[in-house]
Coordinates of C-alpha atoms and ligand atoms in Angstrom, one line a residue:
X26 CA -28.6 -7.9 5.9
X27 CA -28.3 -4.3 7.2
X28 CA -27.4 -1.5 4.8
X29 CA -24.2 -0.1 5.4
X30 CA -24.0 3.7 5.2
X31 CA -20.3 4.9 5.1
X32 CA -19.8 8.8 5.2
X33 CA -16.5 10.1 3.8
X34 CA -14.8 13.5 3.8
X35 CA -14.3 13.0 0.2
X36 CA -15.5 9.5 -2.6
X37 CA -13.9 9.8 -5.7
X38 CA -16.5 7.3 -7.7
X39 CA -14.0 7.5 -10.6
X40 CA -16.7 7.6 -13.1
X41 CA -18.2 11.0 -12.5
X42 CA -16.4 13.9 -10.6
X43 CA -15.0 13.7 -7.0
X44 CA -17.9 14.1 -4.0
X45 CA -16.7 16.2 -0.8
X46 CA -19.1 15.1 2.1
X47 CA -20.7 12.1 0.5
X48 CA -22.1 8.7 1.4
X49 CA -21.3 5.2 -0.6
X50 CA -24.3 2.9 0.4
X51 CA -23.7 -0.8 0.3
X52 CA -25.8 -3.7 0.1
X53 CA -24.6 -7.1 0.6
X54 CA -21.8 -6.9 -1.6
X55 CA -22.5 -4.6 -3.9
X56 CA -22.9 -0.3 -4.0
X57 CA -26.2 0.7 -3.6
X58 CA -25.6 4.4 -3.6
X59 CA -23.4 7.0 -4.1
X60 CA -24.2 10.6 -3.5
X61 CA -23.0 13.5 -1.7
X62 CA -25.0 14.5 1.1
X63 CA -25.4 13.0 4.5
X64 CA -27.4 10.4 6.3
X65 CA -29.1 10.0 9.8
X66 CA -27.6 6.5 10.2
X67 CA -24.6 6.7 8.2
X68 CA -20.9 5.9 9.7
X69 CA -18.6 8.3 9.8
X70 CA -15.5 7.4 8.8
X71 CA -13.7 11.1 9.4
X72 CA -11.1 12.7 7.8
X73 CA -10.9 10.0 4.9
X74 CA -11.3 9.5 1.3
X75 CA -13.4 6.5 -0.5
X76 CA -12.0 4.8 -3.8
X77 CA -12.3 1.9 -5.8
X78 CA -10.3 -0.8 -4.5
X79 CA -7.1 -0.5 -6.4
X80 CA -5.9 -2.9 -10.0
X81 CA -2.6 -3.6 -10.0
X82 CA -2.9 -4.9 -13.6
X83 CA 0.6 -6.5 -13.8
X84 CA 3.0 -8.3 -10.7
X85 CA 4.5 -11.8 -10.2
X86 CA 3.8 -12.8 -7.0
X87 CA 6.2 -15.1 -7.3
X88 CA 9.4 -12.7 -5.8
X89 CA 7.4 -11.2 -3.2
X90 CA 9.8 -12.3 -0.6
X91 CA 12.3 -9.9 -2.1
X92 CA 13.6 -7.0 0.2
X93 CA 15.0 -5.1 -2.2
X94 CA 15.1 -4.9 -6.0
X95 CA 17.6 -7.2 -7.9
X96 CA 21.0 -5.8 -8.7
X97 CA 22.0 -4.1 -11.4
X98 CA 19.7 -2.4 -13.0
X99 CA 21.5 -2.2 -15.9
X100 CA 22.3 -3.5 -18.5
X101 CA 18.9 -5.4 -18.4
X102 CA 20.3 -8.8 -19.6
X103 CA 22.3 -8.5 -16.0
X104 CA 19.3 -7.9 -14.4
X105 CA 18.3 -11.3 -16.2
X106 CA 20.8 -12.7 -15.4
X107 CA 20.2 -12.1 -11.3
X108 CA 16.9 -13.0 -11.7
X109 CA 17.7 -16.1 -13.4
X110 CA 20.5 -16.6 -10.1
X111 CA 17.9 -15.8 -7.9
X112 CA 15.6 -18.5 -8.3
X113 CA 18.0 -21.1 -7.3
X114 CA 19.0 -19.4 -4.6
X115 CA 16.1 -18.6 -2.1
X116 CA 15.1 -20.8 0.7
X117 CA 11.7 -19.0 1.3
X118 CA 8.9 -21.6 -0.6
X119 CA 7.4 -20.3 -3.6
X120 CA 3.7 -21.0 -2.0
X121 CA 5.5 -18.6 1.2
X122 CA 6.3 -16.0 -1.3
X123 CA 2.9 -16.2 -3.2
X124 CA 1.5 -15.9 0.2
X125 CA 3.0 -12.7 1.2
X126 CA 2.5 -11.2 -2.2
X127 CA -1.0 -11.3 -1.5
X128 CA -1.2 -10.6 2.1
X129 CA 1.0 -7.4 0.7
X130 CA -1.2 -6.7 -2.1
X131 CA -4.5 -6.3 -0.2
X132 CA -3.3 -4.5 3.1
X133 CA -2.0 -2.1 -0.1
X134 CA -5.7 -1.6 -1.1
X135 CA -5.7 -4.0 -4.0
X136 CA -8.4 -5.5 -5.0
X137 CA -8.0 -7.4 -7.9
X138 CA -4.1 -8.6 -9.6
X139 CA -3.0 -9.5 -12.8
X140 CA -0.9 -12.1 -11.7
X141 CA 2.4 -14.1 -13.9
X142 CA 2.8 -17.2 -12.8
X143 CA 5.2 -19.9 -13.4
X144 CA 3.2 -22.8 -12.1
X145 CA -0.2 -23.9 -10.4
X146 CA 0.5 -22.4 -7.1
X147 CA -0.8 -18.6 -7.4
X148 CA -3.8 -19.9 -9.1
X149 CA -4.4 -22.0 -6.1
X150 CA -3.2 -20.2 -3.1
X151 CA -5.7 -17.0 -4.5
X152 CA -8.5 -19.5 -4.5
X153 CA -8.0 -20.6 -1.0
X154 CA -7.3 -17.6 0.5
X155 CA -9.8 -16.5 3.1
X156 CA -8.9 -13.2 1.5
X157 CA -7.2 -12.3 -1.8
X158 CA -7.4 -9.5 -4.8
X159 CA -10.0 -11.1 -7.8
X160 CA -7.4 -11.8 -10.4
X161 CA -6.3 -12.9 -13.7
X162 CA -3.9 -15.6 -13.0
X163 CA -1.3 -15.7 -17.0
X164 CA 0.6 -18.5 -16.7
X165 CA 3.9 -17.7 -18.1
X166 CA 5.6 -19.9 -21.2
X167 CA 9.0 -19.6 -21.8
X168 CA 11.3 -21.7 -24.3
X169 CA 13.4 -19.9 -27.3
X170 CA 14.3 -22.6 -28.5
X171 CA 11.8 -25.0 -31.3
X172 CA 12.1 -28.0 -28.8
X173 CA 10.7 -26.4 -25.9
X174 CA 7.5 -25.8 -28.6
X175 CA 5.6 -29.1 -27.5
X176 CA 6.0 -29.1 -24.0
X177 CA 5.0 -25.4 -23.6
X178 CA 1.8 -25.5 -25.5
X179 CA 0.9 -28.7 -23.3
X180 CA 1.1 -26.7 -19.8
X181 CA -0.6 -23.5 -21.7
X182 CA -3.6 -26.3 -22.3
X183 CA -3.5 -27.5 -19.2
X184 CA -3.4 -24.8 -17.5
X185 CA -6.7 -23.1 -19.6
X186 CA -8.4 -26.2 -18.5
X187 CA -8.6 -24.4 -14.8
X188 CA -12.4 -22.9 -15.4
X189 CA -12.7 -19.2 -14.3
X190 CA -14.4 -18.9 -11.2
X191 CA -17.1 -16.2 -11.2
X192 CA -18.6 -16.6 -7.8
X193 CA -20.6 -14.4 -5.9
X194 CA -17.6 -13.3 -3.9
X195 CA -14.8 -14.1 -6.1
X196 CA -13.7 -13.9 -9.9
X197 CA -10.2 -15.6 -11.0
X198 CA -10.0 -16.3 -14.1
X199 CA -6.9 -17.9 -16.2
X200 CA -5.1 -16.7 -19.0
X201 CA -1.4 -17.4 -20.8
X202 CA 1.8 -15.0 -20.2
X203 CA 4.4 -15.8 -23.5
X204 CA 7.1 -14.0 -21.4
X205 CA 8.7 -12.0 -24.1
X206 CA 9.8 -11.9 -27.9
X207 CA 13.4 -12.7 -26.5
X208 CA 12.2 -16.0 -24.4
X209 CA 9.6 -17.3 -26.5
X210 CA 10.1 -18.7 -30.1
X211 CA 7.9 -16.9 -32.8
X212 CA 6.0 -20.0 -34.0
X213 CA 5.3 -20.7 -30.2
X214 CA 4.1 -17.1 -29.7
X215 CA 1.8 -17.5 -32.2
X216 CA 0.4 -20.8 -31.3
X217 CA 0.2 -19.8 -27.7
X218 CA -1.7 -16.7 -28.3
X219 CA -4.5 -18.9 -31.0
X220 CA -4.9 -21.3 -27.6
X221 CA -5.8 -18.1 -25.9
X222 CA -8.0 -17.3 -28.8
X223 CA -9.3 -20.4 -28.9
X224 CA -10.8 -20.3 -25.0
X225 CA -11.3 -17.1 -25.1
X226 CA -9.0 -16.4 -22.7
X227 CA -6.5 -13.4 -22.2
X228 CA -2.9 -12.9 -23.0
X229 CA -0.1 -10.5 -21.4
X230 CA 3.3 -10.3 -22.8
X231 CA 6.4 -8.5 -21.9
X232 CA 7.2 -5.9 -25.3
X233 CA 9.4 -3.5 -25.5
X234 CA 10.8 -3.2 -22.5
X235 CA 14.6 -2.4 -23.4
X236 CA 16.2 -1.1 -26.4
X237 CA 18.1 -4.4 -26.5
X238 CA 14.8 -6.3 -27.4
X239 CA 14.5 -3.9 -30.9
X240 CA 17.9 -5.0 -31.9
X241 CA 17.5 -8.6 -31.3
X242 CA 14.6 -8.4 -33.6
X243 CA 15.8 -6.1 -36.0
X244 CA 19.4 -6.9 -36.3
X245 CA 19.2 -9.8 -34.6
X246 CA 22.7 -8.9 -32.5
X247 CA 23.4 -7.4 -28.9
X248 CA 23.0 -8.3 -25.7
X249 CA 20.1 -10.5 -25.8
X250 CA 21.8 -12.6 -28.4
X251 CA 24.7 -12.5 -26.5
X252 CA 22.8 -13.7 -23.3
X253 CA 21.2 -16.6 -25.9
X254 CA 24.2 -17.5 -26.9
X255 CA 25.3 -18.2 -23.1
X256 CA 22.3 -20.2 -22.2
X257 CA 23.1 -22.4 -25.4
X258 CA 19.7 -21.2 -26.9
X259 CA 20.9 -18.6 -29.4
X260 CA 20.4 -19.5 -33.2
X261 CA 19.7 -16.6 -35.5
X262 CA 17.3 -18.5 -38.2
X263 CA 14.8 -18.7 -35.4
X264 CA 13.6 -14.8 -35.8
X265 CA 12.8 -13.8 -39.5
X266 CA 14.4 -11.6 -41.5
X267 CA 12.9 -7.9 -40.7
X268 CA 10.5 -9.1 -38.0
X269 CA 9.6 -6.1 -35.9
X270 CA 7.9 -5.5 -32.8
X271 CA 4.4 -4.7 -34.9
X272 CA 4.8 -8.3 -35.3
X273 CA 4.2 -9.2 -31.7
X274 CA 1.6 -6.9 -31.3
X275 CA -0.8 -7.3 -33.9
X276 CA -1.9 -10.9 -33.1
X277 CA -3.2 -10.0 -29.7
X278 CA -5.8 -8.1 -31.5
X279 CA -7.3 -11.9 -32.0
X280 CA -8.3 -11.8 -28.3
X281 CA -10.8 -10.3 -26.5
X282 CA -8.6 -8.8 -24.1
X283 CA -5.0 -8.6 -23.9
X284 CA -2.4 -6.8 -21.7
X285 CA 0.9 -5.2 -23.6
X286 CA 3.3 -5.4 -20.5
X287 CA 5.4 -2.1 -20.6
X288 CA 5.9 -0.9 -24.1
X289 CA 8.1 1.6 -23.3
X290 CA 9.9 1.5 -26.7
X291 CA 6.7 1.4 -28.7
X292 CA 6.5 3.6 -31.8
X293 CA 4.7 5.6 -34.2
X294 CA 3.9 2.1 -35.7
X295 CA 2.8 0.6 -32.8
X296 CA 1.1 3.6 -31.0
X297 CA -0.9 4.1 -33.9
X298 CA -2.2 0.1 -34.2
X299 CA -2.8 0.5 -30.3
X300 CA -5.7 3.2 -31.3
X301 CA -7.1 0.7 -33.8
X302 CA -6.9 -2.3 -31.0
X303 CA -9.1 -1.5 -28.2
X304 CA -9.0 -4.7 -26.6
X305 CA -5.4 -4.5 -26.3
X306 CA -4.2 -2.1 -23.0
X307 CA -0.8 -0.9 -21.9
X308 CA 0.2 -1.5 -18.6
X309 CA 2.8 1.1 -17.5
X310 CA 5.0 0.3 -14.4
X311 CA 6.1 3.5 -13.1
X312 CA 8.9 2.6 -10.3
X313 CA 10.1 -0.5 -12.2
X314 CA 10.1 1.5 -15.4
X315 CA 12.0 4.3 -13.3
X316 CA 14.7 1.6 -11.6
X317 CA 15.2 0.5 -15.2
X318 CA 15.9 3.7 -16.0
X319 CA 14.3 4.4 -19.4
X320 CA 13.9 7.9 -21.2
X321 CA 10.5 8.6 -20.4
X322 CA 7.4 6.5 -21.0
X323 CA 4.7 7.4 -23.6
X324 CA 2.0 6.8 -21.4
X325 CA 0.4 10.2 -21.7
X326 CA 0.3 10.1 -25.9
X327 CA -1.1 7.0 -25.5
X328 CA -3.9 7.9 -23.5
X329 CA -4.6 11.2 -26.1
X330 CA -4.6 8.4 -28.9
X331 CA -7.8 6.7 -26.2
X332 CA -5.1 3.5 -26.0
X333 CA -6.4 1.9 -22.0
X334 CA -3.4 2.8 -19.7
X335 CA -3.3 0.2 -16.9
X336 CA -0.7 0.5 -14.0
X337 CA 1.0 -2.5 -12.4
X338 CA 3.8 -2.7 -9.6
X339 CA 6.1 -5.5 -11.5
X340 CA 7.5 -7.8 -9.2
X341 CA 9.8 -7.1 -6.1
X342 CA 12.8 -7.6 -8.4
X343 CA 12.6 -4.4 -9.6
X344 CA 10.2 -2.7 -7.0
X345 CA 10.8 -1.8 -3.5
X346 CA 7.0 -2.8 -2.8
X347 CA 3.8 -3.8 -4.1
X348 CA 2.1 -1.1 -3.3
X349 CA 0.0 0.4 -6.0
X350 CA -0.4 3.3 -4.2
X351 CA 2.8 4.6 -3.8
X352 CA 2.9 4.0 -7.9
X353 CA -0.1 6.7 -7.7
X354 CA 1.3 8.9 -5.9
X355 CA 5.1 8.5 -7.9
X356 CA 3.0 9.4 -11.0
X357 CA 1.5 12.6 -8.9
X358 CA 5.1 13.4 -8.0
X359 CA 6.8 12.9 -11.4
X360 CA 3.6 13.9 -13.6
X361 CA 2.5 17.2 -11.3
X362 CA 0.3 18.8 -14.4
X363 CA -1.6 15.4 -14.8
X364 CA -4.9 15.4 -12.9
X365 CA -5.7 13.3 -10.0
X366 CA -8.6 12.2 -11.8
X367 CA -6.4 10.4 -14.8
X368 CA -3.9 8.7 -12.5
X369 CA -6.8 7.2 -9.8
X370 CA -8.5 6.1 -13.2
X371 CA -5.3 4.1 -14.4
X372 CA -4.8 2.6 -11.0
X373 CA -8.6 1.5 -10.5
X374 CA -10.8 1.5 -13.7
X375 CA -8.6 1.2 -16.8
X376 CA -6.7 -2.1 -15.0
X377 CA -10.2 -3.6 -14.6
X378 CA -11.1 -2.9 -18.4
X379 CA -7.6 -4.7 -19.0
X380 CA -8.1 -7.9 -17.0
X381 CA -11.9 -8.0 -18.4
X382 CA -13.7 -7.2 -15.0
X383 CA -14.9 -3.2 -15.3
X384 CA -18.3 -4.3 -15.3
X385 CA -18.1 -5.8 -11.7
X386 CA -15.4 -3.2 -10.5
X387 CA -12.8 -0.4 -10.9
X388 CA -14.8 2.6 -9.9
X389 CA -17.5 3.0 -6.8
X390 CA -20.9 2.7 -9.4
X391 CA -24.4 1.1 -8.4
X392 CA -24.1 -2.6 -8.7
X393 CA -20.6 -3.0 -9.2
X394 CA -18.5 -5.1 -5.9
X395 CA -18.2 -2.9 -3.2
X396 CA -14.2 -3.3 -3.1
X397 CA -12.7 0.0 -1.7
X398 CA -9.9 1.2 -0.2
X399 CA -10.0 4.3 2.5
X400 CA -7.6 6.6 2.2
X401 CA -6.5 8.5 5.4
X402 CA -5.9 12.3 4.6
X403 CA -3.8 15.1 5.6
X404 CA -5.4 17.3 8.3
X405 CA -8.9 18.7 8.3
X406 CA -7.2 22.3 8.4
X407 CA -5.1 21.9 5.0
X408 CA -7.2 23.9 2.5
X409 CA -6.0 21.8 -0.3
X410 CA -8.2 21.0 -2.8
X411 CA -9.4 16.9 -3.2
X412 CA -7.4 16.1 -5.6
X413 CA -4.2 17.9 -3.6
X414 CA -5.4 16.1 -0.8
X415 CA -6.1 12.5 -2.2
X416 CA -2.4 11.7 -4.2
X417 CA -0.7 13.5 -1.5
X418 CA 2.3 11.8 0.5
X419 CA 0.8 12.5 3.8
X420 CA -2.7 10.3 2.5
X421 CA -2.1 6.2 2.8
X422 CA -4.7 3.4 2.3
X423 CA -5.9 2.9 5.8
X424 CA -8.7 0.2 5.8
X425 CA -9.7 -2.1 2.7
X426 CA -13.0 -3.5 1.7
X427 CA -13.7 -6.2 -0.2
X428 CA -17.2 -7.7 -1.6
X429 CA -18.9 -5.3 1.7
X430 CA -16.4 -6.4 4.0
X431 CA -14.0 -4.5 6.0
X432 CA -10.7 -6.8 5.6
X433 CA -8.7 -5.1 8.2
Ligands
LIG515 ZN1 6.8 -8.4 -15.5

C-alpha cells in the first residue's frame, strides 16, 4: 500500500509541541511520521489543522435521538424524573437512536466512545458498523433495592462474557456502568465492581454529580430519598450509617482502569485519594455540567494534583449535541487562560488513558492508529497564533480518519 503523505498548515501531535507546516506520514493504518517540513509527494490539505481523532470518554448513545436537552434542569431528581418519562415515550427504536449516536459521533471527529449502555444493542450495532468510534461499551446496572441484587449481577456476567475485540482495525472492549450511589445498592456496588476486577475489565460510575447525592449518603434525607420513596424503593437501612462518597471511590482503585463520571462535588478527601489512584480518571462534561448548572468544576486542581482529566459529551438529555468539539472549544471560551495544549489533551489523550487505549491512540505518534480529525481554520490572513487558531469558533472538524482512511 502507498504511503500517504498529508501536509497540514498546522499538526498538533499532542505529545510534543504544535508543528506549523508539517507532514503526518501514514502507513497502512498506522503514523509513520510526524515532522514539520514538507514533502515532494505529500497532499496538501490547505488551510487545516491535523489532530488526534477525538475521545469522547463518557455518552449514552442510547438518547441520541433527542433534539433538545430534557426539561428542567433543575432540581436534578426532575431531570430524573423526565428521563425516566422519556423512555416510555419515544417511538424512534433504541437500535435507530444508537445508530445516529454513532453516525453523530464520528462526522464530530470521534474516534473512540465510552459508551453506557442499557442492553446488548450498542455493543452490537458498534461491531457492525462499517464505520464506528473504537469504544468501551459499560453496561449500566441499576436496582436500589436488595432484590434487584441477583438479577443484576447475572446480566453484569453475561454481559463480560462478550470478549474484547482487538482487531487490526477495531478495539471494543466491555466493561460494567453501576449507574450511581443513588440507583445502585451498596452491597451490589461492591459485588459489581469485584466482577469487573475479576475480568479485568473497567468500571464507570456516576459520583457526585449533585449536592443531593451527598445528603442521601450522609444524611440519608432530600430529594433523592424523596424520589426513592416515590418509586417504592426507598428504605434507609440500605446505606450505612456515615457512608460517604470516599466510599464509592476507593474500591475502583481494585481495577486496572476506571472512569469517575463527573465528580463535580468531590472534595479534599476525595481529590486527594484521586492523586494516590492513577488508574482512576475524571471525566468532566463541560455543557452537561454547565446545563446542570453547578458552581464550578474542579477540573483544573485536579489536573495540578496529576489526577487524568477525561472529557465526555453526556447524552443528548442534557447536551444540545455530541460533539466533542464544541466541548473543546466551550472550555476555550469559559477557561480563556488555559492553554490550547491542556484542553486538546483532555479531549484526545487523557480519554484514551481512561478507556485503556493510549497505546494505540489519543495523540498523532509513530505506530499509534492513524485516527485524525482535520480541522478547517480561520483564514490564512488571521495572524493568530496556533493555538488561537485551532480552539477558535470559526475552526470545525472538516474530514475524519479512521485506521488510514478518510471516512467522509
Ligand atoms: Zn451519564
Amino acid at each position: 500500500m502507498e504511503r500517504q503523505i498529508l501536509k497540514a498548515r498546522w499538526v498538533f501531535p499532542v505529545e510534543g509541541p504544535p508543528l506549523e507546516r508539517a507532514i503526518v506520514e501514514v502507513e497502512g493504518s498506522r503514523i509513520a511520521a510526524v515532522y514539520a517540513g514538507d514533502h515532494p509527494r505529500a497532499m496538501d490539505l490547505g488551510n487545516t489543522a491535523l489532530i488526534p481523532g477525538l475521545v469522547n470518554a463518557h455518552t449514552h448513545l442510547e438518547f441520541s435521538h433527542l433534539r433538545h436537552p430534557l426539561a428542567p434542569a433543575a432540581p436534578f431528581t426532575d431531570w430524573i424524573r423526565s428521563i425516566m418519562q422519556s423512555r416510555f415515550e419515544s417511538s424512534v427504536s433504541v437500535e435507530q437512536r444508537i445508530l445516529e449516536g454513532i453516525k453523530e459521533s464520528l462526522e464530530a471527529g470521534t474516534t473512540c466512545l465510552g459508551e453506557i449502555a442499557t442492553s446488548d444493542e450498542s455493543l452490537q450495532l458498534l461491531q457492525q458498523a462499517k464505520s464506528a468510534p473504537h469504544a468501551v461499551v459499560f453496561r449500566e446496572c441499576l436496582g436500589f433495592s436488595a432484590g434487584r441484587i441477583a438479577e443484576q449481577e447475572r446480566i453484569a456476567a453475561d454481559f463480560l462474557e462478550h470478549l474484547p475485540v482487538q482487531e487490526d482495525l477495531f478495539r471494543i472492549h466491555p466493561g460494567l456502568s453501576p449507574h450511581a450511589p443513588y440507583s445502585v445498592h451498596p452491597d451490589l456496588y461492591l459485588k459489581l465492581i469485584q466482577l469487573a476486577r475479576d475480568q479485568g475489565s473497567p468500571v464507570a460510575v456516576h459520583l457526585a454529580e449533585t449536592r443531593a447525592e451527598l445528603e442521601l449518603l450522609e444524611h440519608k434525607q432530600g430529594p433523592f430519598a424523596e424520589l426513592l420513596t416515590e418509586l417504592g424503593l426507598w428504605d434507609p437501612q440500605i446505606l450505612s450509617d456515615g457512608v460517604r462518597m470516599y466510599d464509592y471511590l476507593a474500591p475502583l482503585s481494585e481495577l486496572t482502569s476506571a472512569l469517575a463520571i463527573h465528580g463535580n462535588y468531590f472534595g479534599e478527601t476525595e481529590i486527594e485519594f484521586l492523586q494516590q489512584s492513577p488508574q482512576i480518571s475524571v471525566v468532566y462534561c463541560p455543557r452537561t455540567h454547565h446545563y446542570f448548572g453547578h458552581p464550578p468544576h474542579p477540573w483544573l486542581e485536579m489536573i495540578r494534583h496529576g489526577i487524568n482529566i477525561a472529557i465526555g459529551t453526556d447524552s443528548r438529555a442534557s447536551n444540545p449535541d455530541l460533539n466533542l468539539w464544541n466541548e473543546l472549544l466551550f472550555l476555550r471560551e469559559k477557561f480563556p487562560a488555559v492553554s490550547t495544549e491542556l484542553i486538546l489533551e483532555c479531549g484526545t489523550l487523557a480519554g484514551a488513558r481512561a478507556l485503556e487505549m493510549s497505546e494505540e491512540l489519543g495523540s498523532l505518534a509513530v505506530g499509534k492508529r492513524a485516527d485524525m480529525a482535520l480541522i478547517q481554520l480561520p483564514d490564512l490572513s488571521d495572524r493568530l497564533s496556533s493555538s488561537d487558531l485551532l480552539l477558535n469558533s470559526r475552526s470545525h472538524v472538516s474530514r475524519v480518519m479512521m485506521n488510514g482512511g478518510w471516512i467522509n
